[in-house]
mmCIF file of C-alpha atoms in Angstrom:
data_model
loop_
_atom_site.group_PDB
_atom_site.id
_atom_site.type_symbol
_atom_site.label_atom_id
_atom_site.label_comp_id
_atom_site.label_asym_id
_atom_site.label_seq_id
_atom_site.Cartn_x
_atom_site.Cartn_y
_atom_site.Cartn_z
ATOM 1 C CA UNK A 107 96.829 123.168 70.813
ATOM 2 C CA UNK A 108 94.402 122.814 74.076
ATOM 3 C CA UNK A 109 95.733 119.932 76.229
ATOM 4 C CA UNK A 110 92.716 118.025 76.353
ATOM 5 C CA UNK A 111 92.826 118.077 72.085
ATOM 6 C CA UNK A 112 96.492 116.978 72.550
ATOM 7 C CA UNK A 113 95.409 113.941 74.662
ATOM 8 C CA UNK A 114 92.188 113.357 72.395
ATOM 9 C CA UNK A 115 94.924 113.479 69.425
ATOM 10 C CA UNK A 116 97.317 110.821 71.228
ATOM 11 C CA UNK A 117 94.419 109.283 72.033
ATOM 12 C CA UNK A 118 93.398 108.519 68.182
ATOM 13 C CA UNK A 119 96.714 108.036 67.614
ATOM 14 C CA UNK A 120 97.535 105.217 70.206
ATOM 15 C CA UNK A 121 94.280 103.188 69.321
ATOM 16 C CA UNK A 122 95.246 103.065 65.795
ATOM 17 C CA UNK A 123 98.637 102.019 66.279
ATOM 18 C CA UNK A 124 97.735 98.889 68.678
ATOM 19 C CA UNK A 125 96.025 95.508 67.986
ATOM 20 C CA UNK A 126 92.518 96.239 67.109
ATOM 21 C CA UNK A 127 89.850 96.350 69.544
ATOM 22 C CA UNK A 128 87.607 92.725 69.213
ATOM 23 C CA UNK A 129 84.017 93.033 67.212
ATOM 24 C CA UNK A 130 82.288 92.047 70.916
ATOM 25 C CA UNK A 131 84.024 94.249 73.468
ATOM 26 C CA UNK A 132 83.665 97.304 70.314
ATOM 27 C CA UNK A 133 79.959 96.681 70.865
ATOM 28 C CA UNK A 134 79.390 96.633 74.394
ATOM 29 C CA UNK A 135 81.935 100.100 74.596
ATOM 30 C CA UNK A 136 79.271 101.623 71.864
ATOM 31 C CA UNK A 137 76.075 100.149 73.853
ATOM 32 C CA UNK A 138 77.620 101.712 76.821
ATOM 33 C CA UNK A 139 77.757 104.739 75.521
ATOM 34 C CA UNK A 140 74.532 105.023 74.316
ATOM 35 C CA UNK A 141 72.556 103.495 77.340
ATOM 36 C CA UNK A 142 74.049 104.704 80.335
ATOM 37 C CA UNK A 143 75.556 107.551 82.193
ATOM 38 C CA UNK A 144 78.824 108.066 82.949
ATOM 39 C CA UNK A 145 80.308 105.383 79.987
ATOM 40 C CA UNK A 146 83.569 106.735 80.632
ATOM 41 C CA UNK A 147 84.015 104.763 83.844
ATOM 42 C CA UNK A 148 84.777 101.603 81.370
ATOM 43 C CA UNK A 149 87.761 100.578 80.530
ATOM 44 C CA UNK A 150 87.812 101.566 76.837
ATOM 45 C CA UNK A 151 90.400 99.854 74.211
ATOM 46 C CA UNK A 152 93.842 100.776 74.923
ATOM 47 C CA UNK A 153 93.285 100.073 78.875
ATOM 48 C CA UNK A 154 91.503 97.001 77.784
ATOM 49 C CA UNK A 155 94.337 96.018 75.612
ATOM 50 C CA UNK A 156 97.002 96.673 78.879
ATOM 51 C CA UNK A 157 94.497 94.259 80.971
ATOM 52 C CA UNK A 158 94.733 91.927 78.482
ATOM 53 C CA UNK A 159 98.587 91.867 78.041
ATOM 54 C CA UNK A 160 98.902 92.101 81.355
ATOM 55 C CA UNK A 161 96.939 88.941 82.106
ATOM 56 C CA UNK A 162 98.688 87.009 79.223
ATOM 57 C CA UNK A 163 102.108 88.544 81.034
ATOM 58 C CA UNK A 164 100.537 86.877 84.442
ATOM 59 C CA UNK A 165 99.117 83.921 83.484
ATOM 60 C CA UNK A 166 96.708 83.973 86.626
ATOM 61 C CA UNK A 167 94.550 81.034 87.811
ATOM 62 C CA UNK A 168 92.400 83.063 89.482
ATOM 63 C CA UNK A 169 90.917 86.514 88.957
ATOM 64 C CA UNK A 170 89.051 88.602 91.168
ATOM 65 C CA UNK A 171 87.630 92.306 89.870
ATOM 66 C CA UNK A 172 86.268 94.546 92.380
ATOM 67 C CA UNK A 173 83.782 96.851 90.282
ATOM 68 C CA UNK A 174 82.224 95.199 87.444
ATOM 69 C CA UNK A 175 80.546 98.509 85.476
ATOM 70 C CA UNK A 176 79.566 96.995 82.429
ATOM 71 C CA UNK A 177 81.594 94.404 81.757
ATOM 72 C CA UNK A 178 84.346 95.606 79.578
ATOM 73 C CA UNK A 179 87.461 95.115 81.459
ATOM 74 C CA UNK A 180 86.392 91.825 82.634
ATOM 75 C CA UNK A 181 85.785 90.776 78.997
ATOM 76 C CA UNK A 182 89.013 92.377 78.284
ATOM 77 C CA UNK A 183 91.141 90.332 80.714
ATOM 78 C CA UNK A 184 88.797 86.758 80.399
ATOM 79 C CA UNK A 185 89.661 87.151 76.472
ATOM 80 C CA UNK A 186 93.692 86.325 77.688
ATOM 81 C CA UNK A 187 93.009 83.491 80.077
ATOM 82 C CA UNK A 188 94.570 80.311 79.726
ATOM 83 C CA UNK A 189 92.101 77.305 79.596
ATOM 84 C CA UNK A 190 90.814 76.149 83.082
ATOM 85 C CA UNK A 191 91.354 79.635 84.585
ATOM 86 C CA UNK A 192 88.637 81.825 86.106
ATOM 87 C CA UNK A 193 87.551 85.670 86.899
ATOM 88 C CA UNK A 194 85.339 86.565 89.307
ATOM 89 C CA UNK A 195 83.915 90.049 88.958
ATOM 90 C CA UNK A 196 82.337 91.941 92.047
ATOM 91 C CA UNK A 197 79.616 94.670 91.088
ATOM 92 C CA UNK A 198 77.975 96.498 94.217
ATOM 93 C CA UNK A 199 74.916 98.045 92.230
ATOM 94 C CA UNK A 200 72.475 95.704 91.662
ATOM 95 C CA UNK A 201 70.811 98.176 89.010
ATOM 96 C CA UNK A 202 73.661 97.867 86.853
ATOM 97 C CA UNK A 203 72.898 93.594 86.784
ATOM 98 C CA UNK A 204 70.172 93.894 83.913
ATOM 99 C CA UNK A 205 72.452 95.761 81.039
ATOM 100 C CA UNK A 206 75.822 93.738 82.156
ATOM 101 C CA UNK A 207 74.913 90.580 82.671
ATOM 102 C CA UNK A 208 73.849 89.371 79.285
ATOM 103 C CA UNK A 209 76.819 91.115 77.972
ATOM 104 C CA UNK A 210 79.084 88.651 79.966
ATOM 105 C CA UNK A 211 76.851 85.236 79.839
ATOM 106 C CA UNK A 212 76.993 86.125 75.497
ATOM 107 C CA UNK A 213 80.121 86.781 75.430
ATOM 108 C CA UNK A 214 82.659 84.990 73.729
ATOM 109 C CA UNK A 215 84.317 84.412 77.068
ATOM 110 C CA UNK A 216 81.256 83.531 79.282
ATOM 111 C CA UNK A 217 82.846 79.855 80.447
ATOM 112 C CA UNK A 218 85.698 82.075 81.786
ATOM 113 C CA UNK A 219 83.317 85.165 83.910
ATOM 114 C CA UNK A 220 81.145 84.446 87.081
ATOM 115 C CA UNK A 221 79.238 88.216 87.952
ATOM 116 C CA UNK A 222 78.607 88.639 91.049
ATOM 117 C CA UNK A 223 76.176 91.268 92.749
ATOM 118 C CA UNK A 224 76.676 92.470 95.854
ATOM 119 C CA UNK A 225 79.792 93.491 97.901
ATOM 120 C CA UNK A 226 83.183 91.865 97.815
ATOM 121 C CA UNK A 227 83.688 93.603 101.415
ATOM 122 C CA UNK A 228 80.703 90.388 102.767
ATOM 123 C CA UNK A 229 82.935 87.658 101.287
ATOM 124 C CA UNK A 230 86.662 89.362 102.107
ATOM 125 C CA UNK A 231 86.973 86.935 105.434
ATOM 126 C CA UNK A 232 88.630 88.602 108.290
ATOM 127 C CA UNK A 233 92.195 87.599 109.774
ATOM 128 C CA UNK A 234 92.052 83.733 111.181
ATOM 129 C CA UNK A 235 91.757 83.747 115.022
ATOM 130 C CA UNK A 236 95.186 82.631 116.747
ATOM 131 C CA UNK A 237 95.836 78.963 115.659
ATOM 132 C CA UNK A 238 93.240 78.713 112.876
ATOM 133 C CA UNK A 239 94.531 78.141 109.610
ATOM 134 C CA UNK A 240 98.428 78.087 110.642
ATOM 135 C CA UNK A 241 99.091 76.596 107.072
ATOM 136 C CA UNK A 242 97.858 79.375 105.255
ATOM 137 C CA UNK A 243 98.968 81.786 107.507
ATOM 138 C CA UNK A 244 102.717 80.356 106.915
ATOM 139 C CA UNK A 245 101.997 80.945 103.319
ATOM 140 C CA UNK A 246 100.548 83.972 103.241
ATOM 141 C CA UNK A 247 97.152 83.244 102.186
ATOM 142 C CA UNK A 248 93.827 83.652 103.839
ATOM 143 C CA UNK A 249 91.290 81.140 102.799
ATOM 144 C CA UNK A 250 87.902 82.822 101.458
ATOM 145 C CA UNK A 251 84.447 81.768 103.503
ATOM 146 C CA UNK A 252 83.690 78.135 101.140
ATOM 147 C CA UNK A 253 80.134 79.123 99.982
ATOM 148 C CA UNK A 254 81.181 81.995 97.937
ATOM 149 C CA UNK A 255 82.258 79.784 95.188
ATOM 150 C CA UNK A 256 85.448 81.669 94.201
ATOM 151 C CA UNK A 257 87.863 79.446 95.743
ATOM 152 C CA UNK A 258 91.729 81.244 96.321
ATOM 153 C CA UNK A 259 94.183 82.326 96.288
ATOM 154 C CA UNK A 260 94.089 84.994 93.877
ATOM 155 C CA UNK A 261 97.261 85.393 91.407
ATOM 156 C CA UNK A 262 95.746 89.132 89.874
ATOM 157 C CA UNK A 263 93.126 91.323 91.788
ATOM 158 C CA UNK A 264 91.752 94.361 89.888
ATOM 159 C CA UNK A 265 89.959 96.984 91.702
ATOM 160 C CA UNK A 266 87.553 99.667 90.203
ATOM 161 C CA UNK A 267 85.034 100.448 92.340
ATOM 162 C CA UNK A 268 84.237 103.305 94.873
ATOM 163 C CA UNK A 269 87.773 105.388 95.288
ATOM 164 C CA UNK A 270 86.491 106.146 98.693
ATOM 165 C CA UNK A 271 86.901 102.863 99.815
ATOM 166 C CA UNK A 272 90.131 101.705 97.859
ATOM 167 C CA UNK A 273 92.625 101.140 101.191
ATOM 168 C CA UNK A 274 90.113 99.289 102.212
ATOM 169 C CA UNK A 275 89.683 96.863 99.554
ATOM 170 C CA UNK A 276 93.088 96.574 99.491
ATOM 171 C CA UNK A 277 94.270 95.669 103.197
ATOM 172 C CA UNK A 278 90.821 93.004 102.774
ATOM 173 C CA UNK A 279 92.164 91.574 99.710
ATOM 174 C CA UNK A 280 95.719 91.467 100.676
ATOM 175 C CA UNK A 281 95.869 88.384 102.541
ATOM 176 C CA UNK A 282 93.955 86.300 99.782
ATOM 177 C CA UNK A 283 96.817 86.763 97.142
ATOM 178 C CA UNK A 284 99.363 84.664 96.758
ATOM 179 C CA UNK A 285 102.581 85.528 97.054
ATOM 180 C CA UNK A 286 104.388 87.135 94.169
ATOM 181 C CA UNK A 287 100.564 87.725 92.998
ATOM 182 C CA UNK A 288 99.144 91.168 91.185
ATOM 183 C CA UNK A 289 97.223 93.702 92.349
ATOM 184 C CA UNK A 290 95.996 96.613 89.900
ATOM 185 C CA UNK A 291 94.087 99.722 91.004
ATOM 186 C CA UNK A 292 92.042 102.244 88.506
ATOM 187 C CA UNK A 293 92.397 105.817 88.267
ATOM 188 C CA UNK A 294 95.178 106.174 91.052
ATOM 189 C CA UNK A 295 95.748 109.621 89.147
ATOM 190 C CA UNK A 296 92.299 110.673 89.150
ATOM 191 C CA UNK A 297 93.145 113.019 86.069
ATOM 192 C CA UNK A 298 95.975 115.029 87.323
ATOM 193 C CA UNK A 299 94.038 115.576 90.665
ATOM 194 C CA UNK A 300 96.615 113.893 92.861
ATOM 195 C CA UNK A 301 98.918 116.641 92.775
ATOM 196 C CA UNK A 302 96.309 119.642 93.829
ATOM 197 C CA UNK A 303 95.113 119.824 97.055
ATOM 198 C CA UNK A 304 91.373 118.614 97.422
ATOM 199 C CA UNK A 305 88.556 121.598 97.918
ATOM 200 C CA UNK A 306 88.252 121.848 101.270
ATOM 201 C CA UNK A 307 85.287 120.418 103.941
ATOM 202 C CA UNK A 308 82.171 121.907 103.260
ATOM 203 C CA UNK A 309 80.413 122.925 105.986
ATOM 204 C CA UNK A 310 76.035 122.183 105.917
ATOM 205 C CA UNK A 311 73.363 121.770 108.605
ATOM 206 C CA UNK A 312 74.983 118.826 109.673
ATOM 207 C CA UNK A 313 78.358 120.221 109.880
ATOM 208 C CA UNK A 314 81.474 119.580 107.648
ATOM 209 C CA UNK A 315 80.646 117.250 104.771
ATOM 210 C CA UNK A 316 82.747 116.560 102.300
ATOM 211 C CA UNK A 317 82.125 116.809 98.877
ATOM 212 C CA UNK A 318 81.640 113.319 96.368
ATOM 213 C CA UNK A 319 84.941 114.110 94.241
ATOM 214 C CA UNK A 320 86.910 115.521 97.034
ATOM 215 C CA UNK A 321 85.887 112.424 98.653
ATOM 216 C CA UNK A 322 86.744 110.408 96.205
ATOM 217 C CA UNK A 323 90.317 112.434 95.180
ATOM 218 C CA UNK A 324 90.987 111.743 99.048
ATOM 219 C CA UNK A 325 90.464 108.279 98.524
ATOM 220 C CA UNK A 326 92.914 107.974 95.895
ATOM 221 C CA UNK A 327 95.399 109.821 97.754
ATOM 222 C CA UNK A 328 95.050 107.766 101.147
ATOM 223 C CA UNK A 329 95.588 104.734 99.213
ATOM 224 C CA UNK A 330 98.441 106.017 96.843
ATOM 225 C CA UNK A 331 100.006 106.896 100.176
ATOM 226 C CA UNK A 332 99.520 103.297 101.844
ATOM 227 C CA UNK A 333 100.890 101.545 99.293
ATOM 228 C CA UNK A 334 103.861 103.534 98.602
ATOM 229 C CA UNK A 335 104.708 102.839 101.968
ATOM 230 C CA UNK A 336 103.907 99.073 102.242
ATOM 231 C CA UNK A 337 107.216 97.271 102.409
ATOM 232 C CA UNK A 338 105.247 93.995 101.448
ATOM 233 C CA UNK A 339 104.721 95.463 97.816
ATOM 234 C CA UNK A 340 106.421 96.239 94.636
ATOM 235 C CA UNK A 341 104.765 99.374 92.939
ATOM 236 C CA UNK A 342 104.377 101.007 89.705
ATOM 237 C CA UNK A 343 101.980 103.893 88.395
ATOM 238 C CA UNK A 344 101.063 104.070 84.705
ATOM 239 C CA UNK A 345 100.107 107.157 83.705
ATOM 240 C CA UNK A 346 97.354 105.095 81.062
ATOM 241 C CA UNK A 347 93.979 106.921 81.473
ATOM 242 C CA UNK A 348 93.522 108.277 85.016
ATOM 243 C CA UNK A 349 95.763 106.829 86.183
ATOM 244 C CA UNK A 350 97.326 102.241 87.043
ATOM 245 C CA UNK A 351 98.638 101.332 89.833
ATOM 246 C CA UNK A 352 100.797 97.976 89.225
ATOM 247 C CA UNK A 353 101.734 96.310 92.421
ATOM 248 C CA UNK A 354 103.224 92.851 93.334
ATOM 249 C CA UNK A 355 103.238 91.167 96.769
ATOM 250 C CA UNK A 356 106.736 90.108 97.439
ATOM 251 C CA UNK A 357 107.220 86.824 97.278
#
Protein backbone atom coordinates (compact mmCIF):
# COMPACT_ATOMS: atom_id res chain seq x y z
CA UNK A 1 0.00 0.00 0.00
CA UNK A 2 1.07 3.72 -1.29
CA UNK A 3 1.59 5.94 1.80
CA UNK A 4 -0.68 8.53 0.89
CA UNK A 5 -3.64 5.47 0.62
CA UNK A 6 -2.32 4.41 4.08
CA UNK A 7 -2.96 7.93 5.50
CA UNK A 8 -6.30 8.32 3.37
CA UNK A 9 -7.15 4.75 5.06
CA UNK A 10 -6.29 6.06 8.75
CA UNK A 11 -7.83 8.89 7.73
CA UNK A 12 -11.44 7.10 7.21
CA UNK A 13 -10.66 5.21 9.92
CA UNK A 14 -10.01 7.96 12.63
CA UNK A 15 -13.18 10.04 11.56
CA UNK A 16 -15.33 7.13 12.08
CA UNK A 17 -14.08 6.20 15.31
CA UNK A 18 -14.49 9.88 16.95
CA UNK A 19 -17.59 11.94 17.93
CA UNK A 20 -19.34 12.80 14.81
CA UNK A 21 -18.71 15.85 12.96
CA UNK A 22 -21.93 18.56 13.75
CA UNK A 23 -24.75 18.89 10.77
CA UNK A 24 -23.41 22.87 10.45
CA UNK A 25 -19.62 22.67 10.42
CA UNK A 26 -20.34 19.16 7.85
CA UNK A 27 -21.91 21.79 5.60
CA UNK A 28 -19.67 24.58 5.49
CA UNK A 29 -16.51 21.69 5.01
CA UNK A 30 -18.78 20.44 1.83
CA UNK A 31 -19.57 24.22 0.64
CA UNK A 32 -15.92 24.72 0.93
CA UNK A 33 -15.12 22.26 -1.12
CA UNK A 34 -17.23 22.97 -3.76
CA UNK A 35 -16.78 26.86 -3.94
CA UNK A 36 -13.33 27.58 -3.44
CA UNK A 37 -9.78 26.71 -4.13
CA UNK A 38 -7.53 25.27 -2.03
CA UNK A 39 -10.47 23.73 0.65
CA UNK A 40 -7.85 21.82 2.17
CA UNK A 41 -6.45 24.79 4.07
CA UNK A 42 -9.62 24.20 6.59
CA UNK A 43 -9.48 22.55 9.40
CA UNK A 44 -11.54 19.47 8.49
CA UNK A 45 -13.22 17.11 11.34
CA UNK A 46 -10.71 15.36 13.29
CA UNK A 47 -8.53 18.75 13.66
CA UNK A 48 -11.77 20.42 14.35
CA UNK A 49 -12.62 17.90 16.93
CA UNK A 50 -8.77 18.47 18.68
CA UNK A 51 -9.71 22.42 18.64
CA UNK A 52 -12.66 21.69 20.21
CA UNK A 53 -11.32 19.40 23.04
CA UNK A 54 -8.70 21.43 23.36
CA UNK A 55 -10.76 24.52 24.12
CA UNK A 56 -13.11 22.54 26.49
CA UNK A 57 -9.49 21.26 28.09
CA UNK A 58 -8.67 25.28 28.33
CA UNK A 59 -11.59 26.80 29.22
CA UNK A 60 -10.38 30.23 27.66
CA UNK A 61 -12.10 33.62 28.16
CA UNK A 62 -10.73 34.92 25.34
CA UNK A 63 -9.85 33.65 21.87
CA UNK A 64 -7.94 35.15 19.26
CA UNK A 65 -7.45 33.18 15.61
CA UNK A 66 -5.02 34.55 13.29
CA UNK A 67 -6.33 33.27 9.75
CA UNK A 68 -9.94 32.91 9.51
CA UNK A 69 -10.25 30.80 5.90
CA UNK A 70 -13.68 29.92 5.97
CA UNK A 71 -14.70 29.65 9.16
CA UNK A 72 -14.39 26.10 10.20
CA UNK A 73 -11.96 26.02 12.95
CA UNK A 74 -13.40 29.01 14.49
CA UNK A 75 -16.83 27.30 14.48
CA UNK A 76 -15.05 24.33 15.70
CA UNK A 77 -13.52 25.91 18.83
CA UNK A 78 -16.73 28.66 19.51
CA UNK A 79 -18.93 25.27 19.58
CA UNK A 80 -16.76 24.42 23.18
CA UNK A 81 -16.92 27.82 24.78
CA UNK A 82 -18.24 28.31 28.05
CA UNK A 83 -21.07 30.98 28.27
CA UNK A 84 -19.78 34.65 28.38
CA UNK A 85 -16.56 33.72 26.52
CA UNK A 86 -15.46 35.14 23.17
CA UNK A 87 -13.25 34.38 19.83
CA UNK A 88 -12.01 36.79 17.78
CA UNK A 89 -10.96 35.59 14.36
CA UNK A 90 -8.41 37.65 12.15
CA UNK A 91 -8.77 37.08 8.24
CA UNK A 92 -6.26 39.23 6.04
CA UNK A 93 -8.15 38.69 2.60
CA UNK A 94 -10.91 40.71 2.36
CA UNK A 95 -12.16 38.52 -0.73
CA UNK A 96 -12.62 35.68 1.40
CA UNK A 97 -15.36 38.11 3.73
CA UNK A 98 -18.43 37.39 1.31
CA UNK A 99 -18.45 33.28 1.50
CA UNK A 100 -17.30 33.28 5.42
CA UNK A 101 -19.07 35.65 6.93
CA UNK A 102 -22.61 34.44 6.72
CA UNK A 103 -21.29 31.11 7.61
CA UNK A 104 -20.23 32.52 11.09
CA UNK A 105 -23.18 35.27 11.76
CA UNK A 106 -25.72 31.73 10.93
CA UNK A 107 -24.04 29.72 12.77
CA UNK A 108 -25.13 28.08 15.71
CA UNK A 109 -22.35 29.82 17.57
CA UNK A 110 -22.59 33.40 16.09
CA UNK A 111 -23.09 35.18 19.84
CA UNK A 112 -19.67 33.54 20.52
CA UNK A 113 -17.50 34.76 16.85
CA UNK A 114 -16.59 38.46 15.98
CA UNK A 115 -14.72 38.23 12.10
CA UNK A 116 -12.56 40.52 11.58
CA UNK A 117 -10.97 41.70 8.15
CA UNK A 118 -7.88 43.02 7.94
CA UNK A 119 -4.50 42.32 9.68
CA UNK A 120 -3.97 41.27 13.26
CA UNK A 121 -0.23 42.68 12.72
CA UNK A 122 -2.35 46.75 12.82
CA UNK A 123 -3.93 45.88 16.19
CA UNK A 124 -0.78 43.67 17.82
CA UNK A 125 0.39 47.02 19.95
CA UNK A 126 4.06 47.33 20.25
CA UNK A 127 6.12 46.99 23.65
CA UNK A 128 4.93 49.93 26.27
CA UNK A 129 7.54 52.76 26.33
CA UNK A 130 9.65 52.72 29.73
CA UNK A 131 7.14 53.41 32.60
CA UNK A 132 3.89 52.94 30.66
CA UNK A 133 1.81 50.27 31.75
CA UNK A 134 4.22 48.97 34.71
CA UNK A 135 1.15 46.86 35.94
CA UNK A 136 0.85 44.88 33.02
CA UNK A 137 4.26 44.69 32.37
CA UNK A 138 4.69 43.02 36.03
CA UNK A 139 2.14 40.59 34.84
CA UNK A 140 3.12 39.82 31.72
CA UNK A 141 0.49 41.22 29.65
CA UNK A 142 0.43 43.91 27.06
CA UNK A 143 -2.80 45.74 26.83
CA UNK A 144 -4.30 45.76 23.11
CA UNK A 145 -4.94 49.51 21.45
CA UNK A 146 -8.95 50.03 23.18
CA UNK A 147 -10.78 50.60 19.82
CA UNK A 148 -10.20 47.22 18.49
CA UNK A 149 -12.90 45.82 20.57
CA UNK A 150 -11.17 42.54 21.55
CA UNK A 151 -10.25 43.43 24.94
CA UNK A 152 -7.16 40.94 26.59
CA UNK A 153 -5.51 39.10 27.65
CA UNK A 154 -5.80 36.16 25.60
CA UNK A 155 -5.96 32.58 27.46
CA UNK A 156 -5.65 30.48 23.70
CA UNK A 157 -4.22 32.12 20.45
CA UNK A 158 -4.50 30.03 17.24
CA UNK A 159 -2.55 30.96 14.29
CA UNK A 160 -3.19 29.86 10.60
CA UNK A 161 -2.34 32.29 8.38
CA UNK A 162 0.69 33.09 6.06
CA UNK A 163 3.68 30.51 7.27
CA UNK A 164 5.96 33.19 6.07
CA UNK A 165 5.13 35.36 8.68
CA UNK A 166 4.51 32.87 11.68
CA UNK A 167 7.65 34.16 14.14
CA UNK A 168 6.27 37.10 13.63
CA UNK A 169 2.85 36.65 14.76
CA UNK A 170 4.13 34.96 17.44
CA UNK A 171 6.79 37.37 19.20
CA UNK A 172 3.51 40.18 18.45
CA UNK A 173 1.13 38.04 20.17
CA UNK A 174 3.31 36.90 22.92
CA UNK A 175 3.01 39.63 25.26
CA UNK A 176 -0.94 39.72 25.06
CA UNK A 177 -1.31 36.15 26.64
CA UNK A 178 -1.63 35.58 29.90
CA UNK A 179 0.46 33.68 31.69
CA UNK A 180 0.08 29.93 31.70
CA UNK A 181 -2.10 30.83 28.42
CA UNK A 182 -2.11 28.63 24.91
CA UNK A 183 -0.73 29.21 21.87
CA UNK A 184 -1.40 26.72 18.82
CA UNK A 185 0.26 26.97 15.40
CA UNK A 186 -1.02 25.07 12.01
CA UNK A 187 0.93 22.97 9.83
CA UNK A 188 4.33 23.29 11.83
CA UNK A 189 5.12 19.98 9.77
CA UNK A 190 4.19 21.27 6.53
CA UNK A 191 3.66 17.53 5.33
CA UNK A 192 6.90 15.95 6.14
CA UNK A 193 8.73 19.03 4.60
CA UNK A 194 10.49 20.04 7.79
CA UNK A 195 12.95 17.43 7.61
CA UNK A 196 14.21 18.07 3.75
CA UNK A 197 16.09 20.86 2.99
CA UNK A 198 14.05 23.66 1.10
CA UNK A 199 14.82 24.03 -2.94
CA UNK A 200 17.21 26.41 -3.08
CA UNK A 201 17.03 30.52 -4.08
CA UNK A 202 16.00 30.95 -7.42
CA UNK A 203 17.73 33.28 -9.19
CA UNK A 204 15.37 35.89 -11.90
CA UNK A 205 15.89 39.37 -13.37
CA UNK A 206 15.73 40.70 -10.11
CA UNK A 207 18.12 38.40 -8.57
CA UNK A 208 17.54 35.52 -6.02
CA UNK A 209 13.85 35.08 -5.27
CA UNK A 210 12.63 32.59 -3.45
CA UNK A 211 10.05 30.40 -4.33
CA UNK A 212 6.14 30.61 -2.51
CA UNK A 213 6.50 27.01 -0.79
CA UNK A 214 10.12 27.24 -0.10
CA UNK A 215 9.12 30.41 1.37
CA UNK A 216 6.64 29.24 3.18
CA UNK A 217 8.59 25.66 4.35
CA UNK A 218 11.25 28.35 5.60
CA UNK A 219 8.75 29.95 7.52
CA UNK A 220 7.78 26.98 9.32
CA UNK A 221 11.20 26.08 10.03
CA UNK A 222 12.33 29.63 11.42
CA UNK A 223 9.52 29.48 13.72
CA UNK A 224 9.78 25.70 14.76
CA UNK A 225 13.32 26.78 15.56
CA UNK A 226 12.32 29.96 17.77
CA UNK A 227 10.13 28.31 19.77
CA UNK A 228 12.03 25.30 20.54
CA UNK A 229 14.41 27.55 21.89
CA UNK A 230 12.19 30.00 23.87
CA UNK A 231 12.76 29.26 27.53
CA UNK A 232 9.41 31.22 28.23
CA UNK A 233 7.40 28.24 26.58
CA UNK A 234 6.31 24.75 27.06
CA UNK A 235 6.11 22.90 23.60
CA UNK A 236 4.54 20.05 21.96
CA UNK A 237 4.15 18.98 18.15
CA UNK A 238 1.22 16.80 17.08
CA UNK A 239 1.79 15.10 14.22
CA UNK A 240 -2.43 15.70 13.40
CA UNK A 241 -2.60 16.86 9.72
CA UNK A 242 0.47 18.91 8.74
CA UNK A 243 1.48 19.26 11.45
CA UNK A 244 0.24 21.28 15.77
CA UNK A 245 2.30 22.99 17.55
CA UNK A 246 0.96 23.07 21.36
CA UNK A 247 2.73 25.62 23.41
CA UNK A 248 2.12 27.17 26.92
CA UNK A 249 3.65 30.38 28.33
CA UNK A 250 5.07 29.54 31.65
CA UNK A 251 3.36 30.77 34.22
Amino acid sequence: MKKSELHLSLDDYIESHITPEHPYLHALWRATHLHLNYPRMASGHVQGQVLRMLVQMIRPRLVLEIGTFTGYSALAMASALEPGAMLHTFEINDEQEDFTRPWIENSPWADRVTLHIGDVMQILSPLPREGENLALLDSGVQPLPSQTGVGEPFDLVFIDADKRHYVDYYEAVFPHVRPGGYILADNTLWGDQVITPPRPLERGLGGEVDNAKSSQLRGIMAFNDVVAADPRVETVILPLRDGLTLLRKNP
